[in-house]
Amino acid sequence: MEKDANAKAILLQTKAETDKSASEAEMRELERQISHDRKLRDFMKLKSQERQEDEELVTYRKRKEAEATEKRRKEKEEHSVEAYESKFKRIQEISGEQDLDKLVDKFIEVEDKNFALFNYVNELNNQIETLQEQIADIKKEIHRF
């Protein structure tokens, strides 16, 4: 019986050591997984912060771009107004007319006349084409006989 008890004690001790080794191995694996999860979480947190910074940067850039676009538009508008004023002054000098309303009315009147003349020239060109076609038809008939 003593042998059985010693054998049982040795067996229990061996089993305890095996269980202890298995528990230690399992503990190391769990610690490794925890460490990996921490590193992954830290990495994801860092990436999240970078994205937020990137979004802030994108927002900043968009705002700056909008400001620059607005500034260019205003400069262009100012330049356009200045250019129109300059051109109106030049037209006033050439025409001798100082009243802008009269100058605009005169321009519209001349533009209407030009448009009417343009339409008249187009009508004449259409008539010329028709007459040329008729002449070509008559020449064909003459050549037949």
N, CA and C of each residue as an Amber inpcrd file, in Angstrom:
protein
   435
   0.7770000  -1.1720000   0.0000000   0.0000000   0.0000000   0.0000000
   0.8380000   1.2630000   0.0000000   1.9340000   1.1690000   0.7190000
   2.8120000   2.3130000   0.7470000   3.3560000   2.5830000  -0.6390000
   3.6450000   1.5270000  -1.3600000   4.1280000   1.6900000  -2.7290000
   3.0530000   2.3280000  -3.5820000   1.8540000   1.8610000  -3.3910000
   0.7410000   2.4300000  -4.1570000   0.5670000   3.9030000  -3.8140000
   0.7220000   4.2180000  -2.5480000   0.5580000   5.6030000  -2.1220000
   1.6830000   6.4460000  -2.6910000   2.9250000   5.9160000  -2.6630000
   4.0640000   6.6470000  -3.2330000   3.8830000   6.8180000  -4.7410000
   3.4560000   5.7640000  -5.3850000   3.2450000   5.8230000  -6.8350000
   2.1540000   6.8370000  -7.1520000   1.1100000   6.8030000  -6.3090000
   0.0180000   7.7450000  -6.5230000   0.5070000   9.1740000  -6.2820000
   1.3410000   9.3640000  -5.2630000   1.8740000  10.6880000  -4.9500000
   2.7580000  11.1780000  -6.0890000   3.6030000  10.2590000  -6.5950000
   4.4740000  10.6210000  -7.7180000   3.6210000  10.9540000  -8.9390000
   2.6150000  10.1430000  -9.1630000   1.7220000  10.3710000 -10.3000000
   1.0060000  11.7100000 -10.1520000   0.5480000  12.0000000  -8.9280000
  -0.1280000  13.2750000  -8.6900000   0.8420000  14.4440000  -8.8290000
   2.0780000  14.2260000  -8.3440000   3.0820000  15.2750000  -8.4540000
   3.4100000  15.5210000  -9.9210000   3.5630000  14.4650000 -10.6950000
   3.8540000  14.5900000 -12.1230000   2.6920000  15.2920000 -12.8210000
   1.4810000  14.8590000 -12.4550000   0.3020000  15.4740000 -13.0660000
   0.2380000  16.9460000 -12.6860000   0.5740000  17.2800000 -11.4310000
   0.5550000  18.6690000 -10.9720000   1.5860000  19.4830000 -11.7440000
   2.7840000  18.8980000 -11.9470000   3.8240000  19.5930000 -12.7030000
   3.3910000  19.7840000 -14.1610000   2.7770000  18.7430000 -14.7280000
   2.2900000  18.8290000 -16.1080000   1.1990000  19.8910000 -16.2080000
   0.2760000  19.8680000 -15.2370000  -0.7970000  20.8700000 -15.2240000
  -0.2200000  22.2730000 -15.0460000   0.8160000  22.3540000 -14.1570000
   1.4500000  23.6450000 -13.9210000   2.1110000  24.1380000 -15.2040000
   2.8340000  23.2450000 -15.8940000   3.4920000  23.6120000 -17.1540000
   2.4580000  24.0310000 -18.1970000   1.3690000  23.2630000 -18.2700000
   0.3100000  23.5930000 -19.2360000  -0.3240000  24.9380000 -18.8800000
  -0.5370000  25.1580000 -17.5710000  -1.1280000  26.4300000 -17.1300000
  -0.1890000  27.5880000 -17.4390000   1.1150000  27.3740000 -17.1920000
   2.0960000  28.4230000 -17.4860000   2.1470000  28.7040000 -18.9880000
   2.0980000  27.6450000 -19.7990000   2.1010000  27.8170000 -21.2560000
   0.8410000  28.5710000 -21.7010000  -0.2920000  28.1670000 -21.1050000
  -1.5500000  28.8410000 -21.4450000  -1.4920000  30.3030000 -21.0060000
  -0.8880000  30.5550000 -19.8240000  -0.7530000  31.9150000 -19.3190000
   0.1250000  32.7430000 -20.2550000   1.2520000  32.1660000 -20.6940000
   2.1320000  32.8730000 -21.6300000   1.3950000  33.1860000 -22.9370000
   0.6120000  32.2310000 -23.4470000  -0.1550000  32.4340000 -24.6780000
  -1.1830000  33.5510000 -24.4870000  -1.8570000  33.5310000 -23.3230000
  -2.8400000  34.5840000 -23.0500000  -2.1620000  35.9500000 -22.9220000
  -0.9980000  35.9880000 -22.2630000  -0.2500000  37.2430000 -22.1470000
   0.1960000  37.7360000 -23.5210000   0.6120000  36.7710000 -24.3730000
   1.0140000  37.1360000 -25.7370000  -0.1800000  37.7170000 -26.4990000
  -1.3500000  37.0910000 -26.3580000  -2.5500000  37.5890000 -27.0340000
  -2.9510000  38.9700000 -26.4990000  -2.8540000  39.1340000 -25.1850000
  -3.1740000  40.4340000 -24.5840000  -2.2230000  41.5000000 -25.1110000
  -0.9370000  41.1610000 -25.1580000   0.0580000  42.0940000 -25.6730000
  -0.2380000  42.4420000 -27.1350000  -0.5550000  41.4150000 -27.9060000
  -0.8810000  41.6310000 -29.3220000  -2.1200000  42.5250000 -29.4570000
  -3.1400000  42.2390000 -28.6510000  -4.3650000  43.0440000 -28.6880000
  -4.0850000  44.4960000 -28.2960000  -3.2240000  44.6960000 -27.2860000
  -2.8580000  46.0580000 -26.8740000  -2.1610000  46.7980000 -28.0090000
  -1.1920000  46.0960000 -28.6190000  -0.4640000  46.7210000 -29.7280000
  -1.4090000  47.0560000 -30.8780000  -2.3150000  46.1320000 -31.1680000
  -3.2880000  46.3600000 -32.2360000  -4.2000000  47.5400000 -31.8890000
  -4.6700000  47.5910000 -30.6430000  -5.5350000  48.6880000 -30.2070000
  -4.7840000  50.0230000 -30.2870000  -3.5120000  50.0400000 -29.8230000
  -2.7080000  51.2570000 -29.8980000  -2.5050000  51.6910000 -31.3470000
  -2.2370000  50.7120000 -32.2030000  -2.0540000  50.9970000 -33.6260000
  -3.3310000  51.5920000 -34.2230000  -4.4660000  50.9780000 -33.9170000
  -5.7440000  51.4560000 -34.4490000  -6.0600000  52.8560000 -33.9100000
  -5.7210000  53.0920000 -32.6510000  -5.9460000  54.4100000 -32.0620000
  -5.0930000  55.4490000 -32.7800000  -3.8360000  55.0970000 -33.0470000
  -2.9330000  55.9940000 -33.7580000  -3.4620000  56.2890000 -35.1600000
  -3.8960000  55.2450000 -35.8540000  -4.4350000  55.4280000 -37.2080000
  -5.6890000  56.2920000 -37.1760000  -6.5030000  56.0880000 -36.1650000
  -7.7250000  56.8830000 -36.0270000  -7.3760000  58.3570000 -35.8350000
  -6.3660000  58.6120000 -35.0100000  -5.9320000  59.9900000 -34.7880000
  -5.3840000  60.5890000 -36.0750000  -4.6110000  59.7830000 -36.8200000
  -4.0710000  60.2620000 -38.0900000  -5.2000000  60.6160000 -39.0420000
  -6.2270000  59.7710000 -39.0850000  -7.3650000  60.0540000 -39.9670000
  -8.0650000  61.3310000 -39.5400000  -8.2150000  61.5130000 -38.2300000
  -8.8490000  62.7380000 -37.7540000  -8.0000000  63.9360000 -38.1320000
  -6.6870000  63.7860000 -37.9780000  -5.7960000  64.8640000 -38.3770000
  -5.9170000  65.0910000 -39.8750000  -5.9820000  63.9940000 -40.6460000
  -6.1260000  64.1140000 -42.0870000  -7.4350000  64.8120000 -42.4350000
  -8.5140000  64.4530000 -41.7300000  -9.7960000  65.1000000 -41.9880000
  -9.7190000  66.5830000 -41.6460000  -9.0340000  66.8930000 -40.5530000
  -8.8500000  68.2920000 -40.1920000  -8.0250000  69.0030000 -41.2590000
  -7.0010000  68.3200000 -41.7490000  -6.1630000  68.8910000 -42.7930000
  -6.9690000  69.0920000 -44.0690000  -7.7800000  68.1080000 -44.4250000
  -8.6250000  68.2220000 -45.6190000  -9.5900000  69.3900000 -45.4590000
 -10.2070000  69.4980000 -44.2980000 -11.1310000  70.6060000 -44.0340000
 -10.4030000  71.9360000 -44.1360000  -9.2130000  71.9970000 -43.5680000
  -8.4090000  73.2190000 -43.6270000  -8.0700000  73.5720000 -45.0710000
  -7.6200000  72.5670000 -45.8150000  -7.2580000  72.8110000 -47.2190000
  -8.4630000  73.2650000 -48.0390000  -9.6090000  72.6230000 -47.8090000
 -10.8220000  73.0230000 -48.5430000 -11.1940000  74.4670000 -48.2280000
 -11.0920000  74.8150000 -46.9620000 -11.4250000  76.1910000 -46.5650000
 -10.4600000  77.1770000 -47.2180000  -9.1640000  76.8530000 -47.1940000
  -8.1650000  77.7260000 -47.8100000  -8.3900000  77.8320000 -49.3220000
  -8.7190000  76.7050000 -49.9450000  -8.9860000  76.7020000 -51.3860000
 -10.2110000  77.5600000 -51.7060000 -11.2440000  77.4450000 -50.8980000
 -12.4560000  78.2530000 -51.1020000 -12.1350000  79.7360000 -50.9300000
 -11.3200000  80.0480000 -49.9310000 -10.9280000  81.4410000 -49.7190000
 -10.1360000  81.9650000 -50.9120000  -9.2080000  81.1530000 -51.4180000
  -8.4020000  81.5630000 -52.5670000  -9.2800000  81.7420000 -53.8040000
 -10.2290000  80.8360000 -54.0020000 -11.1390000  80.9390000 -55.1430000
 -11.9670000  82.2110000 -55.0450000 -12.4660000  82.4830000 -53.8660000
 -13.2630000  83.6970000 -53.6550000 -12.4180000  84.9430000 -53.8990000
 -11.1680000  84.9080000 -53.4390000 -10.2680000  86.0440000 -53.6400000
 -10.0130000  86.2620000 -55.1270000  -9.7570000  85.1660000 -55.8670000
  -9.5340000  85.2860000 -57.3180000 -10.7810000  85.8200000 -58.0170000
 -11.9590000  85.3380000 -57.5750000 -13.2080000  85.7960000 -58.1790000
 -13.3900000  87.2960000 -57.9540000 -13.1160000  87.7450000 -56.7250000
 -13.2520000  89.1720000 -56.4240000 -12.2540000  90.0000000 -57.2240000
 -11.0070000  89.5060000 -57.3090000  -9.9980000  90.2230000 -58.0830000
 -10.3980000  90.2980000 -59.5490000 -10.9030000  89.1870000 -60.0640000
 -11.3350000  89.1550000 -61.4600000 -12.5070000  90.1100000 -61.6660000
 -13.4370000  90.1030000 -60.7100000 -14.5960000  90.9920000 -60.7980000
 -14.1470000  92.4450000 -60.7580000 -13.2360000  92.7570000 -59.8400000
 -12.7180000  94.1200000 -59.7530000 -12.0050000  94.4960000 -61.0380000
 -11.2260000  93.5560000 -61.5580000 -10.5040000  93.8120000 -62.8030000
 -11.4960000  94.0220000 -63.9410000 -12.5560000  93.2140000 -63.9580000
 -13.5670000  93.3390000 -65.0030000 -14.2590000  94.6910000 -64.9230000
 -14.6200000  95.1040000 -63.7150000 -15.2710000  96.4020000 -63.5400000
 -14.3310000  97.5040000 -63.9980000 -13.0810000  97.4130000 -63.5840000
 -12.0950000  98.4130000 -63.9960000 -11.9190000  98.3950000 -65.5070000
 -11.8760000  97.2050000 -66.0790000 -11.7080000  97.0940000 -67.5270000
 -12.8980000  97.7030000 -68.2540000 -14.1160000  97.4190000 -67.7670000
 -15.3080000  97.9920000 -68.4020000 -15.3090000  99.5150000 -68.2870000
 -14.9740000 100.0030000 -67.1050000 -14.9310000 101.4530000 -66.9260000
 -13.9070000 102.0810000 -67.8590000 -12.7590000 101.4430000 -67.9610000
 -11.7080000 101.9410000 -68.8410000 -12.1740000 101.9510000 -70.2940000
 -12.8280000 100.8870000 -70.7010000 -13.2990000 100.7940000 -72.0870000
 -14.4190000 101.7990000 -72.3600000 -15.3090000 101.9900000 -71.3780000
 -16.3670000 102.9890000 -71.5450000 -15.7660000 104.3840000 -71.6950000
 -14.7510000 104.6860000 -70.8890000 -14.0960000 105.9910000 -71.0020000
 -13.4740000 106.1650000 -72.3790000 -12.8590000 105.1050000 -72.8710000
 -12.2360000 105.1600000 -74.2060000 -13.3020000 105.3880000 -75.2820000
 -14.4330000 104.6850000 -75.1570000 -15.5310000 104.8540000 -76.1180000
 -16.0880000 106.2710000 -76.0290000 -16.1980000 106.7890000 -74.8030000
 -16.6880000 108.1590000 -74.6380000 -15.7480000 109.1540000 -75.3140000
 -14.4510000 108.9360000 -75.1650000 -13.4790000 109.8230000 -75.7950000
 -13.6050000 109.7790000 -77.3140000 -13.7080000 108.5700000 -77.8570000
 -13.7640000 108.4140000 -79.3130000 -15.0770000 108.9620000 -79.8730000
 -16.1840000 108.6410000 -79.2050000 -17.4980000 109.0410000 -79.7270000
 -17.8470000 110.4870000 -79.3980000 -17.2330000 111.0160000 -78.3750000
 -17.5600000 112.3800000 -77.9600000 -18.8310000 112.4390000 -77.1270000
 -19.4720000 111.3190000 -76.8890000 -20.7110000 111.2590000 -76.0980000
 -20.3510000 110.9500000 -74.6470000 -20.7520000 111.8420000 -73.7340000
 -20.4280000 111.6580000 -72.3240000 -21.5360000 110.9500000 -71.5480000
 -22.7590000 111.0010000 -72.0630000 -23.8920000 110.3660000 -71.3860000
 -23.9070000 108.8720000 -71.7250000 -23.6840000 108.0430000 -70.7110000
 -23.6080000 106.5970000 -70.9460000 -24.9290000 106.0270000 -71.4470000
 -26.0410000 106.5320000 -70.9590000 -27.3410000 106.0280000 -71.4210000
 -27.5170000 106.2680000 -72.9140000 -27.1590000 107.4830000 -73.3560000
 -27.2590000 107.7880000 -74.7930000 -26.3000000 106.9060000 -75.5890000
 -25.1160000 106.7140000 -75.0250000 -24.1140000 105.8810000 -75.6940000
 -24.6200000 104.4450000 -75.8410000 -25.2230000 103.9060000 -74.7890000
 -25.7660000 102.5450000 -74.8260000 -26.9190000 102.4730000 -75.8170000
 -27.8080000 103.4860000 -75.7960000 -28.9220000 103.5050000 -76.7510000
 -28.4070000 103.5290000 -78.1860000 -27.3970000 104.3450000 -78.4330000
 -26.8120000 104.4360000 -79.7800000 -26.2020000 103.0890000 -80.1780000
 -25.5150000 102.4500000 -79.2340000 -24.9180000 101.1410000 -79.5090000
 -26.0000000 100.1230000 -79.8690000 -27.0850000 100.1040000 -79.1060000
 -28.1760000  99.1570000 -79.3720000 -28.7930000  99.4340000 -80.7400000
 -28.9680000 100.7170000 -81.0530000 -29.5390000 101.0930000 -82.3540000
 -28.6420000 100.6120000 -83.4950000 -27.3510000 100.8630000 -83.3680000
 -26.4000000 100.4360000 -84.4060000 -26.3520000  98.9150000 -84.4780000
 -26.4050000  98.2610000 -83.3290000 -26.3880000  96.7920000 -83.3020000
 -27.6270000  96.2320000 -83.9880000 -28.7790000  96.8370000 -83.7600000
 -30.0140000  96.4010000 -84.4320000 -29.8960000  96.5740000 -85.9420000
 -29.3320000  97.7020000 -86.3710000 -29.1410000  97.9250000 -87.8160000
 -28.1890000  96.8760000 -88.3880000 -27.1070000  96.6170000 -87.6680000
 -26.1480000  95.6050000 -88.1390000 -26.8060000  94.2350000 -88.2440000
 -27.6450000  93.9020000 -87.2880000 -28.3320000  92.6160000 -87.3180000
 -29.2930000  92.5480000 -88.5010000 -29.9960000  93.6450000 -88.7480000
 -30.9100000  93.6860000 -89.8930000 -30.1250000  93.5340000 -91.1950000
 -28.9910000  94.2140000 -91.2900000 -28.1500000  94.0880000 -92.4890000
 -27.6010000  92.6700000 -92.6310000 -27.2290000  92.0660000 -91.5250000
 -26.7470000  90.6870000 -91.5450000 -27.8270000  89.7540000 -92.0910000
 -29.0430000  89.9260000 -91.5960000 -30.1590000  89.1070000 -92.0930000
 -30.4080000  89.3610000 -93.5800000 -30.3100000  90.6190000 -94.0010000
 -30.5070000  90.9670000 -95.4110000 -29.4460000  90.2900000 -96.2820000
 -28.1910000  90.3350000 -95.8300000 -27.0990000  89.6880000 -96.5800000
 -27.3340000  88.1860000 -96.6630000 -27.7810000  87.5720000 -95.5760000
 -28.0870000  86.1310000 -95.6110000 -29.1950000  85.8270000 -96.6120000
 -30.2210000  86.6640000 -96.6350000 -31.3230000  86.4750000 -97.5860000
 -30.8170000  86.6040000 -99.0200000 -29.9670000  87.6120000 -99.2630000
 -29.3930000  87.7760000-100.6060000 -28.5480000  86.5620000-100.9900000
 -27.7720000  86.0410000-100.0420000 -26.9580000  84.8500000-100.3260000
 -27.8430000  83.6550000-100.6590000 -28.9510000  83.5170000 -99.9600000
 -29.8910000  82.4280000-100.2690000 -30.4700000  82.5940000-101.6700000
 -30.8090000  83.8330000-102.0290000 -31.3380000  84.0910000-103.3730000
 -30.2830000  83.7880000-104.4330000 -29.0340000  84.1750000-104.1490000
 -27.9430000  83.9020000-105.0940000 -27.7940000  82.4040000-105.3010000
 -27.8260000  81.6400000-104.2100000 -27.7200000  80.1780000-104.3280000
 -28.8570000  79.6190000-105.1670000 -30.0630000  80.1110000-104.9250000
 -31.2230000  79.6370000-105.6970000 -31.0480000  79.9720000-107.1720000
 -30.6220000  81.1950000-107.4670000 -30.4080000  81.5980000-108.8630000
 -29.2970000  80.7750000-109.5110000 -28.2260000  80.5060000-108.7590000
 -27.1320000  79.6970000-109.3140000 -27.6070000  78.2840000-109.6270000
 -28.4510000  77.7340000-108.7720000 -29.0090000  76.4030000-109.0420000
 -29.8880000  76.4380000-110.2890000 -30.6860000  77.5030000-110.4250000
 -31.5380000  77.6330000-111.6120000 -30.6940000  77.7590000-112.8750000
 -29.6210000  78.5520000-112.8020000 -28.7220000  78.7180000-113.9510000
 -28.0970000  77.3790000-114.3150000 -27.6720000  76.6250000-113.2930000
 -27.0690000  75.3090000-113.5540000 -28.0830000  74.3910000-114.2180000
 -29.3440000  74.4190000-113.7680000 -30.3940000  73.5890000-114.3810000
 -30.6270000  73.9900000-115.8370000 -30.6580000  75.2900000-116.0940000
 -30.8730000  75.7770000-117.4750000 -29.7150000  75.3530000-118.3690000
 -28.4830000  75.4410000-117.8490000 -27.3150000  75.0260000-118.6390000
 -27.3910000  73.5380000-118.9700000 -27.8660000  72.7350000-118.0330000
 -28.0140000  71.2970000-118.2890000 -29.0330000  71.0540000-119.3940000
 -30.1350000  71.8110000-119.3520000 -31.1600000  71.6550000-120.3900000
 -30.6180000  72.0680000-121.7510000 -29.8250000  73.1460000-121.7860000
 -29.2500000  73.6140000-123.0500000 -28.3140000  72.5460000-123.6030000
 -27.5220000  71.9290000-122.7830000 -26.5740000  70.9030000-123.2440000
 -27.2890000  69.6510000-123.7250000 -28.4810000  69.3880000-123.2400000
 -29.2430000  68.2250000-123.6910000 -29.6820000  68.4050000-125.1400000
 -30.0080000  69.5880000-125.5040000 -30.5050000  69.8190000-126.8640000
 -29.3740000  70.1260000-127.7240000
